[in-house]
């Protein structure tokens, strides 16, 4: 008889576009400064696509994660991509990844949970794996946010970047020890990007694309209250205390949010690794890119307890305690 099976992250990968755009580069294009951006957000530069696509970056991140995990395309049962910026409405990014890597046994689909997209995809995979329907899954967060920014709106466009992160997960004896997720649709309008408007022979609307709008202070208030509560809840559910956690890998929205969460949990900021200095906020891709950077630096050792936490548009949030 097998013991309790869990969903374990066995490999990570990521891909950033080539073009580096610094705060100084932006200050030549608009009325902003390195001082304003870095003091309020911690962001110093971000990568933006030129020829790269959401699917193309996802494929590279996926291949790196599979290589890191030692898993072949034939072993993958499920591919889920958290994204709000797929290249096509259909096919999904996940189906494009499936075709490119040749994972022809896999079921593939995207989900929209904005900045919580990777966490929600992980929890969906966990549910499939726990039922025994599937054994091995490829989970991604991937975004080309630069295409949904209004580059005349300095209050939003300086915050975001492009990129993709991936993880291979498999049923194992350890892995996700506990998770918490939630949504509050009543606050959804504090962070929006409208889809196409109704347009048919009976109604006429502009087909101009819409861009991202944000009430930054409302998002800040939401994040600094919901995230610490969610983390406390998962840590307790895992039968651990905050002091047992080796690292907290949070969505990389803003250094001030991360510092505030650290303070509210009474944990040293050293336990909160960051990538936002060189990536900006990449929505669903933030958590898996950060995790891959931690993995690449050799920070993650078997048996360590790591908290992952995503939060953002919807509004949505999701946290997990994983044993590495
Ligand atoms: N450069 C220079 N000045 C700017 C810029 C800029 N890039 N952007 C805005 N300003 C100006 C504004 O015009 C305003 O000027 P005014 O006082 O003359 O009107 C002033 O700076 C203050 O603007 P606020 O929007 O009030 O700035 P705030 O201090 O709230 O900082 C920020 C904005 C950093 C976004 C903050 O609200 C925040 O930390 N929010 C957290 C949410 C977040 O980071 N969201 C990211 C995406 S959501 C997510 O991933 C969960």
mmCIF file of C-alpha atoms and ligand atoms in Angstrom:
data_model
loop_
_atom_site.group_PDB
_atom_site.id
_atom_site.type_symbol
_atom_site.label_atom_id
_atom_site.label_comp_id
_atom_site.label_asym_id
_atom_site.label_seq_id
_atom_site.Cartn_x
_atom_site.Cartn_y
_atom_site.Cartn_z
ATOM 1 C CA UNK A 1 0.000 0.000 0.000
ATOM 2 C CA UNK A 2 1.362 3.414 -0.885
ATOM 3 C CA UNK A 3 1.400 6.215 1.713
ATOM 4 C CA UNK A 4 -0.155 9.657 1.273
ATOM 5 C CA UNK A 5 0.912 10.997 -2.103
ATOM 6 C CA UNK A 6 1.757 14.655 -2.595
ATOM 7 C CA UNK A 7 2.522 16.897 -5.549
ATOM 8 C CA UNK A 8 6.233 17.620 -5.721
ATOM 9 C CA UNK A 9 8.068 20.202 -7.822
ATOM 10 C CA UNK A 10 10.873 18.176 -9.440
ATOM 11 C CA UNK A 11 12.244 20.691 -11.953
ATOM 12 C CA UNK A 12 12.104 24.391 -12.826
ATOM 13 C CA UNK A 13 12.879 26.533 -15.873
ATOM 14 C CA UNK A 14 12.417 30.087 -17.070
ATOM 15 C CA UNK A 15 12.868 32.352 -20.065
ATOM 16 C CA UNK A 16 13.164 36.136 -20.258
ATOM 17 C CA UNK A 17 13.168 38.118 -23.508
ATOM 18 C CA UNK A 18 16.507 39.566 -24.620
ATOM 19 C CA UNK A 19 15.809 43.298 -24.530
ATOM 20 C CA UNK A 20 16.706 44.974 -21.222
ATOM 21 C CA UNK A 21 14.900 48.255 -20.521
ATOM 22 C CA UNK A 22 16.238 50.233 -17.542
ATOM 23 C CA UNK A 23 14.433 52.913 -15.569
ATOM 24 C CA UNK A 24 16.781 55.440 -17.181
ATOM 25 C CA UNK A 25 15.697 54.186 -20.634
ATOM 26 C CA UNK A 26 12.066 54.842 -19.638
ATOM 27 C CA UNK A 27 12.876 58.292 -18.264
ATOM 28 C CA UNK A 28 14.052 59.267 -21.761
ATOM 29 C CA UNK A 29 10.608 58.359 -23.153
ATOM 30 C CA UNK A 30 8.283 59.708 -20.426
ATOM 31 C CA UNK A 31 8.175 61.963 -17.382
ATOM 32 C CA UNK A 32 9.585 59.531 -14.815
ATOM 33 C CA UNK A 33 12.906 58.765 -13.105
ATOM 34 C CA UNK A 34 14.970 55.899 -11.761
ATOM 35 C CA UNK A 35 14.556 57.503 -8.340
ATOM 36 C CA UNK A 36 10.714 57.485 -8.502
ATOM 37 C CA UNK A 37 10.432 53.933 -9.822
ATOM 38 C CA UNK A 38 13.104 52.255 -7.714
ATOM 39 C CA UNK A 39 12.191 53.963 -4.425
ATOM 40 C CA UNK A 40 8.480 53.097 -4.763
ATOM 41 C CA UNK A 41 8.753 49.636 -6.304
ATOM 42 C CA UNK A 42 12.327 48.258 -6.093
ATOM 43 C CA UNK A 43 12.263 47.746 -9.879
ATOM 44 C CA UNK A 44 15.448 48.844 -11.731
ATOM 45 C CA UNK A 45 14.965 47.191 -15.094
ATOM 46 C CA UNK A 46 12.660 44.790 -16.915
ATOM 47 C CA UNK A 47 12.862 42.650 -20.065
ATOM 48 C CA UNK A 48 10.464 43.421 -22.913
ATOM 49 C CA UNK A 49 9.664 41.336 -25.997
ATOM 50 C CA UNK A 50 10.543 42.336 -29.534
ATOM 51 C CA UNK A 51 10.137 39.182 -31.614
ATOM 52 C CA UNK A 52 9.494 36.841 -28.658
ATOM 53 C CA UNK A 53 5.964 35.540 -27.964
ATOM 54 C CA UNK A 54 4.207 34.223 -24.869
ATOM 55 C CA UNK A 55 4.196 30.697 -26.323
ATOM 56 C CA UNK A 56 7.789 30.907 -27.543
ATOM 57 C CA UNK A 57 9.088 31.928 -24.094
ATOM 58 C CA UNK A 58 6.866 29.235 -22.540
ATOM 59 C CA UNK A 59 8.357 26.522 -24.764
ATOM 60 C CA UNK A 60 11.906 27.504 -23.754
ATOM 61 C CA UNK A 61 10.968 27.632 -20.046
ATOM 62 C CA UNK A 62 9.188 24.260 -20.364
ATOM 63 C CA UNK A 63 12.176 22.586 -22.048
ATOM 64 C CA UNK A 64 14.491 23.904 -19.310
ATOM 65 C CA UNK A 65 12.163 22.637 -16.564
ATOM 66 C CA UNK A 66 11.890 19.202 -18.218
ATOM 67 C CA UNK A 67 15.657 18.973 -18.532
ATOM 68 C CA UNK A 68 16.073 20.028 -14.900
ATOM 69 C CA UNK A 69 13.529 17.373 -13.848
ATOM 70 C CA UNK A 70 14.900 14.666 -16.166
ATOM 71 C CA UNK A 71 11.412 14.168 -17.605
ATOM 72 C CA UNK A 72 10.635 13.473 -21.292
ATOM 73 C CA UNK A 73 7.702 14.917 -23.252
ATOM 74 C CA UNK A 74 6.106 11.457 -23.392
ATOM 75 C CA UNK A 75 5.854 11.365 -19.595
ATOM 76 C CA UNK A 76 3.773 14.552 -19.371
ATOM 77 C CA UNK A 77 0.053 13.965 -18.772
ATOM 78 C CA UNK A 78 -1.095 17.536 -18.232
ATOM 79 C CA UNK A 79 0.006 21.054 -19.260
ATOM 80 C CA UNK A 80 -1.557 24.117 -17.623
ATOM 81 C CA UNK A 81 -0.477 27.689 -18.353
ATOM 82 C CA UNK A 82 -1.551 30.583 -16.127
ATOM 83 C CA UNK A 83 -1.685 33.621 -18.425
ATOM 84 C CA UNK A 84 -3.734 36.695 -19.314
ATOM 85 C CA UNK A 85 -1.668 37.488 -22.415
ATOM 86 C CA UNK A 86 -1.728 34.443 -24.707
ATOM 87 C CA UNK A 87 -0.780 35.059 -28.325
ATOM 88 C CA UNK A 88 -4.167 33.782 -29.542
ATOM 89 C CA UNK A 89 -7.619 33.620 -27.979
ATOM 90 C CA UNK A 90 -7.451 30.084 -29.340
ATOM 91 C CA UNK A 91 -5.341 27.950 -29.465
ATOM 92 C CA UNK A 92 -4.251 28.238 -25.857
ATOM 93 C CA UNK A 93 -0.610 28.785 -24.933
ATOM 94 C CA UNK A 94 -0.686 25.322 -23.324
ATOM 95 C CA UNK A 95 -1.709 23.701 -26.645
ATOM 96 C CA UNK A 96 1.061 25.600 -28.436
ATOM 97 C CA UNK A 97 3.557 24.310 -25.851
ATOM 98 C CA UNK A 98 2.221 20.774 -26.219
ATOM 99 C CA UNK A 99 2.730 20.866 -29.993
ATOM 100 C CA UNK A 100 6.215 22.370 -29.786
ATOM 101 C CA UNK A 101 7.582 19.918 -27.214
ATOM 102 C CA UNK A 102 5.730 16.904 -28.654
ATOM 103 C CA UNK A 103 3.862 15.992 -25.446
ATOM 104 C CA UNK A 104 1.161 14.247 -27.451
ATOM 105 C CA UNK A 105 -0.241 12.253 -24.494
ATOM 106 C CA UNK A 106 -0.959 15.456 -22.540
ATOM 107 C CA UNK A 107 -4.189 17.373 -21.951
ATOM 108 C CA UNK A 108 -3.445 21.089 -22.277
ATOM 109 C CA UNK A 109 -5.313 24.268 -21.324
ATOM 110 C CA UNK A 110 -4.791 27.812 -20.009
ATOM 111 C CA UNK A 111 -6.307 29.430 -16.945
ATOM 112 C CA UNK A 112 -6.839 33.101 -16.077
ATOM 113 C CA UNK A 113 -6.136 33.998 -12.473
ATOM 114 C CA UNK A 114 -3.886 36.981 -13.314
ATOM 115 C CA UNK A 115 -0.918 37.216 -10.943
ATOM 116 C CA UNK A 116 -2.114 34.104 -9.051
ATOM 117 C CA UNK A 117 -2.152 32.099 -12.306
ATOM 118 C CA UNK A 118 0.832 29.872 -11.571
ATOM 119 C CA UNK A 119 -0.429 29.099 -8.050
ATOM 120 C CA UNK A 120 -3.943 28.253 -9.279
ATOM 121 C CA UNK A 121 -2.473 26.057 -12.053
ATOM 122 C CA UNK A 122 -0.380 24.276 -9.424
ATOM 123 C CA UNK A 123 -3.456 23.611 -7.269
ATOM 124 C CA UNK A 124 -5.430 22.284 -10.259
ATOM 125 C CA UNK A 125 -2.543 19.925 -11.065
ATOM 126 C CA UNK A 126 -2.419 18.896 -7.401
ATOM 127 C CA UNK A 127 -6.111 17.967 -7.504
ATOM 128 C CA UNK A 128 -5.640 15.871 -10.677
ATOM 129 C CA UNK A 129 -2.534 14.172 -9.285
ATOM 130 C CA UNK A 130 -4.145 13.393 -5.929
ATOM 131 C CA UNK A 131 -7.071 11.635 -7.608
ATOM 132 C CA UNK A 132 -4.583 9.484 -9.517
ATOM 133 C CA UNK A 133 -5.950 10.623 -12.904
ATOM 134 C CA UNK A 134 -2.530 11.999 -13.855
ATOM 135 C CA UNK A 135 0.995 11.486 -12.568
ATOM 136 C CA UNK A 136 3.190 14.158 -14.162
ATOM 137 C CA UNK A 137 2.284 17.737 -15.082
ATOM 138 C CA UNK A 138 3.969 20.761 -16.588
ATOM 139 C CA UNK A 139 2.824 24.035 -14.964
ATOM 140 C CA UNK A 140 3.652 27.460 -16.336
ATOM 141 C CA UNK A 141 3.081 31.140 -15.733
ATOM 142 C CA UNK A 142 3.780 33.176 -18.878
ATOM 143 C CA UNK A 143 3.070 36.761 -19.869
ATOM 144 C CA UNK A 144 3.736 39.401 -22.492
ATOM 145 C CA UNK A 145 2.337 42.217 -20.360
ATOM 146 C CA UNK A 146 4.020 44.935 -22.413
ATOM 147 C CA UNK A 147 1.337 44.502 -25.092
ATOM 148 C CA UNK A 148 -1.511 45.354 -22.691
ATOM 149 C CA UNK A 149 0.194 48.445 -21.229
ATOM 150 C CA UNK A 150 -0.690 51.993 -22.170
ATOM 151 C CA UNK A 151 2.824 53.313 -22.862
ATOM 152 C CA UNK A 152 1.479 56.842 -22.277
ATOM 153 C CA UNK A 153 0.447 55.954 -18.721
ATOM 154 C CA UNK A 154 3.568 56.213 -16.548
ATOM 155 C CA UNK A 155 1.681 55.018 -13.465
ATOM 156 C CA UNK A 156 1.329 51.473 -14.858
ATOM 157 C CA UNK A 157 3.748 50.838 -17.736
ATOM 158 C CA UNK A 158 6.887 51.214 -15.588
ATOM 159 C CA UNK A 159 5.802 48.374 -13.279
ATOM 160 C CA UNK A 160 5.570 45.391 -15.596
ATOM 161 C CA UNK A 161 7.760 43.077 -17.680
ATOM 162 C CA UNK A 162 7.586 40.015 -19.951
ATOM 163 C CA UNK A 163 8.730 36.421 -19.396
ATOM 164 C CA UNK A 164 7.801 32.804 -18.645
ATOM 165 C CA UNK A 165 8.463 30.342 -15.822
ATOM 166 C CA UNK A 166 7.775 26.610 -15.631
ATOM 167 C CA UNK A 167 7.794 23.734 -13.166
ATOM 168 C CA UNK A 168 7.422 19.983 -13.610
ATOM 169 C CA UNK A 169 5.377 18.376 -10.827
ATOM 170 C CA UNK A 170 4.925 14.704 -10.060
ATOM 171 C CA UNK A 171 3.205 12.507 -7.461
ATOM 172 C CA UNK A 172 5.695 11.735 -4.719
ATOM 173 C CA UNK A 173 5.891 11.120 -0.985
ATOM 174 C CA UNK A 174 6.504 14.787 -0.233
ATOM 175 C CA UNK A 175 5.776 18.115 -1.951
ATOM 176 C CA UNK A 176 2.821 20.455 -1.329
ATOM 177 C CA UNK A 177 2.090 20.186 2.396
ATOM 178 C CA UNK A 178 -0.819 22.664 2.430
ATOM 179 C CA UNK A 179 -2.417 25.307 0.275
ATOM 180 C CA UNK A 180 -4.871 28.160 0.521
ATOM 181 C CA UNK A 181 -6.558 29.967 -2.345
ATOM 182 C CA UNK A 182 -9.324 32.480 -2.715
ATOM 183 C CA UNK A 183 -11.001 35.134 -4.826
ATOM 184 C CA UNK A 184 -12.873 38.375 -4.220
ATOM 185 C CA UNK A 185 -14.679 39.331 -7.410
ATOM 186 C CA UNK A 186 -16.346 42.290 -5.677
ATOM 187 C CA UNK A 187 -12.956 44.109 -5.811
ATOM 188 C CA UNK A 188 -12.174 43.033 -9.383
ATOM 189 C CA UNK A 189 -12.403 46.520 -10.860
ATOM 190 C CA UNK A 190 -9.306 47.801 -8.996
ATOM 191 C CA UNK A 191 -7.095 46.055 -11.579
ATOM 192 C CA UNK A 192 -8.538 45.669 -15.070
ATOM 193 C CA UNK A 193 -7.851 45.217 -18.762
ATOM 194 C CA UNK A 194 -11.033 45.106 -20.849
ATOM 195 C CA UNK A 195 -11.480 42.460 -23.563
ATOM 196 C CA UNK A 196 -13.053 43.271 -26.948
ATOM 197 C CA UNK A 197 -16.428 44.993 -26.658
ATOM 198 C CA UNK A 198 -19.646 43.588 -28.147
ATOM 199 C CA UNK A 199 -19.441 44.002 -31.890
ATOM 200 C CA UNK A 200 -21.869 42.457 -34.389
ATOM 201 C CA UNK A 201 -24.336 43.673 -37.069
ATOM 202 C CA UNK A 202 -26.807 44.668 -34.321
ATOM 203 C CA UNK A 203 -24.461 46.684 -32.134
ATOM 204 C CA UNK A 204 -21.567 48.826 -33.069
ATOM 205 C CA UNK A 205 -18.610 49.447 -30.774
ATOM 206 C CA UNK A 206 -15.028 50.444 -31.140
ATOM 207 C CA UNK A 207 -12.739 47.453 -31.599
ATOM 208 C CA UNK A 208 -9.800 49.418 -30.244
ATOM 209 C CA UNK A 209 -7.880 47.328 -27.720
ATOM 210 C CA UNK A 210 -8.019 48.278 -24.064
ATOM 211 C CA UNK A 211 -5.065 48.647 -21.702
ATOM 212 C CA UNK A 212 -4.314 47.904 -18.074
ATOM 213 C CA UNK A 213 -5.780 50.166 -15.380
ATOM 214 C CA UNK A 214 -4.947 49.920 -11.730
ATOM 215 C CA UNK A 215 -5.873 51.557 -8.466
ATOM 216 C CA UNK A 216 -2.401 51.000 -7.017
ATOM 217 C CA UNK A 217 -3.284 51.935 -3.466
ATOM 218 C CA UNK A 218 -6.275 49.561 -3.327
ATOM 219 C CA UNK A 219 -4.117 46.739 -4.707
ATOM 220 C CA UNK A 220 -1.479 47.561 -2.090
ATOM 221 C CA UNK A 221 -4.014 47.438 0.757
ATOM 222 C CA UNK A 222 -5.426 44.138 -0.498
ATOM 223 C CA UNK A 223 -1.979 42.554 -0.815
ATOM 224 C CA UNK A 224 -0.573 43.568 2.567
ATOM 225 C CA UNK A 225 -3.604 42.264 4.467
ATOM 226 C CA UNK A 226 -4.605 39.167 2.477
ATOM 227 C CA UNK A 227 -1.139 37.733 1.803
ATOM 228 C CA UNK A 228 0.097 37.522 5.431
ATOM 229 C CA UNK A 229 -3.248 35.978 6.497
ATOM 230 C CA UNK A 230 -3.078 33.428 3.678
ATOM 231 C CA UNK A 231 0.527 32.528 4.552
ATOM 232 C CA UNK A 232 -0.278 32.147 8.266
ATOM 233 C CA UNK A 233 -3.162 29.863 7.344
ATOM 234 C CA UNK A 234 -1.143 27.502 5.108
ATOM 235 C CA UNK A 235 1.776 27.326 7.518
ATOM 236 C CA UNK A 236 -0.584 26.378 10.352
ATOM 237 C CA UNK A 237 -2.382 23.837 8.173
ATOM 238 C CA UNK A 238 0.978 22.254 7.336
ATOM 239 C CA UNK A 239 1.528 21.804 11.096
ATOM 240 C CA UNK A 240 4.471 24.232 11.047
ATOM 241 C CA UNK A 241 5.257 27.645 12.490
ATOM 242 C CA UNK A 242 6.457 30.698 10.548
ATOM 243 C CA UNK A 243 9.964 30.169 11.978
ATOM 244 C CA UNK A 244 10.160 26.728 10.274
ATOM 245 C CA UNK A 245 9.949 28.292 6.794
ATOM 246 C CA UNK A 246 13.284 28.598 4.963
ATOM 247 C CA UNK A 247 12.129 30.914 2.147
ATOM 248 C CA UNK A 248 9.064 32.923 1.166
ATOM 249 C CA UNK A 249 8.817 33.183 -2.652
ATOM 250 C CA UNK A 250 6.168 35.847 -3.259
ATOM 251 C CA UNK A 251 4.666 37.319 -6.394
ATOM 252 C CA UNK A 252 7.063 40.088 -7.423
ATOM 253 C CA UNK A 253 4.720 43.087 -7.604
ATOM 254 C CA UNK A 254 6.538 45.577 -5.476
ATOM 255 C CA UNK A 255 9.329 45.568 -2.850
ATOM 256 C CA UNK A 256 7.192 47.605 -0.456
ATOM 257 C CA UNK A 257 4.492 44.899 -0.468
ATOM 258 C CA UNK A 258 7.146 42.239 0.195
ATOM 259 C CA UNK A 259 8.707 44.261 3.048
ATOM 260 C CA UNK A 260 5.309 44.859 4.600
ATOM 261 C CA UNK A 261 4.441 41.132 4.444
ATOM 262 C CA UNK A 262 7.817 40.269 6.036
ATOM 263 C CA UNK A 263 7.159 42.779 8.820
ATOM 264 C CA UNK A 264 3.623 41.541 9.464
ATOM 265 C CA UNK A 265 4.935 37.956 9.701
ATOM 266 C CA UNK A 266 7.833 39.125 11.874
ATOM 267 C CA UNK A 267 10.343 37.447 9.543
ATOM 268 C CA UNK A 268 13.677 38.816 8.295
ATOM 269 C CA UNK A 269 13.558 40.200 4.743
ATOM 270 C CA UNK A 270 16.530 37.919 3.972
ATOM 271 C CA UNK A 271 14.054 35.053 3.748
ATOM 272 C CA UNK A 272 12.220 36.808 0.891
ATOM 273 C CA UNK A 273 14.329 36.403 -2.265
ATOM 274 C CA UNK A 274 13.438 38.794 -5.090
ATOM 275 C CA UNK A 275 13.734 39.050 -8.844
ATOM 276 C CA UNK A 276 11.733 42.247 -9.323
ATOM 277 C CA UNK A 277 14.895 44.411 -9.535
ATOM 278 C CA UNK A 278 15.719 42.936 -12.955
ATOM 279 C CA UNK A 279 12.305 41.536 -14.059
ATOM 280 C CA UNK A 280 9.628 43.961 -12.886
ATOM 281 C CA UNK A 281 6.203 42.465 -12.260
ATOM 282 C CA UNK A 282 5.478 39.594 -14.695
ATOM 283 C CA UNK A 283 2.083 38.629 -13.248
ATOM 284 C CA UNK A 284 1.606 34.815 -13.429
ATOM 285 C CA UNK A 285 5.250 34.294 -14.415
ATOM 286 C CA UNK A 286 6.725 35.997 -11.327
ATOM 287 C CA UNK A 287 6.593 33.087 -8.878
ATOM 288 C CA UNK A 288 7.962 30.343 -11.209
ATOM 289 C CA UNK A 289 10.743 32.633 -12.526
ATOM 290 C CA UNK A 290 11.784 33.492 -8.962
ATOM 291 C CA UNK A 291 11.667 29.807 -8.001
ATOM 292 C CA UNK A 292 13.843 28.897 -10.991
ATOM 293 C CA UNK A 293 16.354 31.610 -10.064
ATOM 294 C CA UNK A 294 16.487 30.253 -6.483
ATOM 295 C CA UNK A 295 16.925 26.724 -7.840
ATOM 296 C CA UNK A 296 19.667 27.866 -10.227
ATOM 297 C CA UNK A 297 21.561 29.541 -7.358
ATOM 298 C CA UNK A 298 21.425 26.284 -5.358
ATOM 299 C CA UNK A 299 19.338 27.864 -2.574
ATOM 300 C CA UNK A 300 16.815 25.019 -2.505
ATOM 301 C CA UNK A 301 17.835 21.854 -0.623
ATOM 302 C CA UNK A 302 15.792 18.681 -0.096
ATOM 303 C CA UNK A 303 13.681 18.903 3.040
ATOM 304 C CA UNK A 304 13.507 22.720 3.036
ATOM 305 C CA UNK A 305 10.090 24.272 3.623
ATOM 306 C CA UNK A 306 9.231 26.999 1.130
ATOM 307 C CA UNK A 307 6.159 29.236 1.033
ATOM 308 C CA UNK A 308 4.965 30.236 -2.444
ATOM 309 C CA UNK A 309 2.371 33.003 -2.703
ATOM 310 C CA UNK A 310 0.679 34.696 -5.640
ATOM 311 C CA UNK A 311 -1.870 37.553 -5.512
ATOM 312 C CA UNK A 312 -3.436 39.990 -7.927
ATOM 313 C CA UNK A 313 -6.153 40.587 -10.516
ATOM 314 C CA UNK A 314 -9.593 39.108 -9.988
ATOM 315 C CA UNK A 315 -8.897 39.726 -7.166
ATOM 316 C CA UNK A 316 -7.269 36.363 -6.462
ATOM 317 C CA UNK A 317 -4.676 34.897 -4.118
ATOM 318 C CA UNK A 318 -3.077 31.531 -3.505
ATOM 319 C CA UNK A 319 -0.361 30.320 -1.118
ATOM 320 C CA UNK A 320 1.286 26.961 -0.549
ATOM 321 C CA UNK A 321 3.853 25.373 1.726
ATOM 322 C CA UNK A 322 6.054 22.976 -0.216
ATOM 323 C CA UNK A 323 8.711 20.640 1.048
ATOM 324 C CA UNK A 324 11.540 20.718 -1.502
HETATM 325 N N1 LIG B 1 7.088 58.424 -12.473
HETATM 326 C C1 LIG B 1 6.952 59.587 -11.842
HETATM 327 N N2 LIG B 1 5.815 59.954 -11.227
HETATM 328 C C2 LIG B 1 4.780 59.105 -11.272
HETATM 329 C C3 LIG B 1 4.849 57.860 -11.919
HETATM 330 C C4 LIG B 1 6.070 57.525 -12.547
HETATM 331 N N3 LIG B 1 6.253 56.356 -13.191
HETATM 332 N N4 LIG B 1 3.671 57.236 -11.783
HETATM 333 C C5 LIG B 1 2.878 58.035 -11.078
HETATM 334 N N5 LIG B 1 3.540 59.159 -10.755
HETATM 335 C C6 LIG B 1 3.057 60.304 -9.991
HETATM 336 C C7 LIG B 1 1.549 60.473 -10.089
HETATM 337 O O1 LIG B 1 1.182 61.175 -11.235
HETATM 338 C C8 LIG B 1 1.264 61.226 -8.822
HETATM 339 O O2 LIG B 1 1.560 62.563 -9.036
HETATM 340 P P1 LIG B 1 0.612 63.719 -8.420
HETATM 341 O O3 LIG B 1 0.723 63.537 -6.944
HETATM 342 O O4 LIG B 1 1.247 64.955 -8.938
HETATM 343 O O5 LIG B 1 -0.765 63.421 -8.950
HETATM 344 C C9 LIG B 1 2.291 60.702 -7.832
HETATM 345 O O6 LIG B 1 3.333 60.091 -8.621
HETATM 346 C C10 LIG B 1 1.739 59.675 -6.879
HETATM 347 O O7 LIG B 1 0.977 58.719 -7.600
HETATM 348 P P2 LIG B 1 0.306 57.498 -6.910
HETATM 349 O O8 LIG B 1 -0.355 56.635 -7.910
HETATM 350 O O9 LIG B 1 -0.487 57.995 -5.725
HETATM 351 O O10 LIG B 1 1.624 56.774 -6.412
HETATM 352 P P3 LIG B 1 1.796 55.781 -5.215
HETATM 353 O O11 LIG B 1 2.634 56.431 -4.195
HETATM 354 O O12 LIG B 1 0.504 55.133 -4.824
HETATM 355 O O13 LIG B 1 2.703 54.661 -5.894
HETATM 356 C C11 LIG B 1 2.466 52.431 -6.754
HETATM 357 C C12 LIG B 1 2.208 53.920 -6.999
HETATM 358 C C13 LIG B 1 3.963 52.194 -6.651
HETATM 359 C C14 LIG B 1 1.911 51.622 -7.903
HETATM 360 C C15 LIG B 1 1.767 52.055 -5.419
HETATM 361 O O14 LIG B 1 0.410 52.376 -5.467
HETATM 362 C C16 LIG B 1 1.901 50.638 -5.064
HETATM 363 O O15 LIG B 1 2.916 50.240 -4.504
HETATM 364 N N6 LIG B 1 0.865 49.832 -5.355
HETATM 365 C C17 LIG B 1 0.911 48.427 -5.090
HETATM 366 C C18 LIG B 1 0.290 47.695 -6.202
HETATM 367 C C19 LIG B 1 1.262 47.265 -7.267
HETATM 368 O O16 LIG B 1 2.461 47.322 -7.193
HETATM 369 N N7 LIG B 1 0.635 46.715 -8.265
HETATM 370 C C20 LIG B 1 1.340 46.090 -9.312
HETATM 371 C C21 LIG B 1 0.418 45.295 -10.148
HETATM 372 S S1 LIG B 1 -0.769 44.430 -9.292
HETATM 373 C C22 LIG B 1 -0.175 43.038 -8.801
HETATM 374 O O17 LIG B 1 0.743 42.460 -9.361
HETATM 375 C C23 LIG B 1 -0.803 42.388 -7.619
#
